[in-house]
mmCIF file of C-alpha atoms in Angstrom:
data_model
loop_
_atom_site.group_PDB
_atom_site.id
_atom_site.type_symbol
_atom_site.label_atom_id
_atom_site.label_comp_id
_atom_site.label_asym_id
_atom_site.label_seq_id
_atom_site.Cartn_x
_atom_site.Cartn_y
_atom_site.Cartn_z
ATOM 1 C CA MET A 267 93.218 106.439 63.504
ATOM 2 C CA GLY A 268 90.508 105.269 66.083
ATOM 3 C CA ARG A 269 90.799 107.215 69.545
ATOM 4 C CA THR A 270 90.766 103.767 71.286
ATOM 5 C CA GLN A 271 93.127 102.190 69.055
ATOM 6 C CA LEU A 272 95.573 104.691 69.896
ATOM 7 C CA ALA A 273 94.844 104.949 73.508
ATOM 8 C CA GLN A 274 95.502 100.963 73.236
ATOM 9 C CA MET A 275 98.956 101.803 71.567
ATOM 10 C CA TYR A 276 99.860 103.906 74.952
ATOM 11 C CA PHE A 277 98.290 101.472 77.332
ATOM 12 C CA PRO A 278 98.414 97.881 75.652
ATOM 13 C CA TYR A 279 97.704 95.706 78.969
ATOM 14 C CA ILE A 280 94.438 97.515 80.045
ATOM 15 C CA GLN A 281 91.009 97.265 78.764
ATOM 16 C CA PRO A 282 90.117 99.418 75.734
ATOM 17 C CA GLN A 283 87.523 101.749 77.644
ATOM 18 C CA SER A 284 89.868 102.436 80.314
ATOM 19 C CA ALA A 285 92.867 102.622 77.572
ATOM 20 C CA TRP A 286 90.772 105.499 76.400
ATOM 21 C CA GLN A 287 89.903 107.117 79.674
ATOM 22 C CA LYS A 288 93.640 107.426 80.605
ATOM 23 C CA LEU A 289 94.601 108.858 77.054
ATOM 24 C CA ARG A 290 91.797 111.246 77.832
ATOM 25 C CA SER A 291 93.310 112.136 81.140
ATOM 26 C CA LEU A 292 96.741 112.785 79.583
ATOM 27 C CA LEU A 293 95.181 115.038 76.827
ATOM 28 C CA THR A 294 93.347 117.378 79.162
ATOM 29 C CA ASP A 295 96.365 117.666 81.374
ATOM 30 C CA ASP A 296 98.329 119.034 78.783
ATOM 31 C CA PRO A 297 96.992 122.641 77.611
ATOM 32 C CA ASP A 298 98.088 122.051 73.671
ATOM 33 C CA LEU A 299 96.262 118.818 73.599
ATOM 34 C CA ALA A 300 93.004 119.508 75.550
ATOM 35 C CA HIS A 301 91.017 120.300 72.847
ATOM 36 C CA LEU A 302 91.530 116.737 71.518
ATOM 37 C CA ALA A 303 89.791 115.135 74.557
ATOM 38 C CA GLN A 304 86.739 117.380 74.019
ATOM 39 C CA LEU A 305 86.241 115.955 70.371
ATOM 40 C CA ARG A 306 82.842 114.416 69.605
ATOM 41 C CA ARG A 307 84.581 112.073 66.542
ATOM 42 C CA ARG A 308 85.902 108.799 67.394
ATOM 43 C CA THR A 309 89.000 109.188 65.135
ATOM 44 C CA PHE A 310 91.915 111.329 64.924
ATOM 45 C CA LEU A 311 93.509 113.008 61.822
ATOM 46 C CA PRO A 312 96.822 112.365 60.880
ATOM 47 C CA ALA A 313 97.913 116.113 61.965
ATOM 48 C CA GLU A 314 96.367 115.364 65.593
ATOM 49 C CA ILE A 315 97.950 112.040 65.812
ATOM 50 C CA HIS A 316 101.414 113.792 64.804
ATOM 51 C CA LEU A 317 100.746 116.742 67.482
ATOM 52 C CA ILE A 318 100.144 113.760 70.456
ATOM 53 C CA PHE A 319 103.371 111.973 69.579
ATOM 54 C CA GLN A 320 105.409 115.541 69.825
ATOM 55 C CA ARG A 321 103.451 116.434 73.181
ATOM 56 C CA LEU A 322 103.624 112.526 74.635
ATOM 57 C CA GLY A 323 106.143 110.780 72.482
ATOM 58 C CA GLN A 324 105.638 107.473 70.578
ATOM 59 C CA PRO A 325 103.818 104.668 72.044
#
C-alpha cells in the first residue's frame, strides 16, 4: 500500500501531502514505528501496515 494512500485513510479530509506529513509525524513520535518514517520507499509492506495498525489503531 502506498504511504500517501495509507495516510489518507487516517486523515481523509486533508490534502494527500499534508496527510502524509501528519502520518509521518505520528510514526516519528512512536519509537517502534520511527524507522518506517525514514524509509525511502513509497510503499509499506503488509507486515509494516499490520504493525502500524497495531500501534495506531485501525483508520
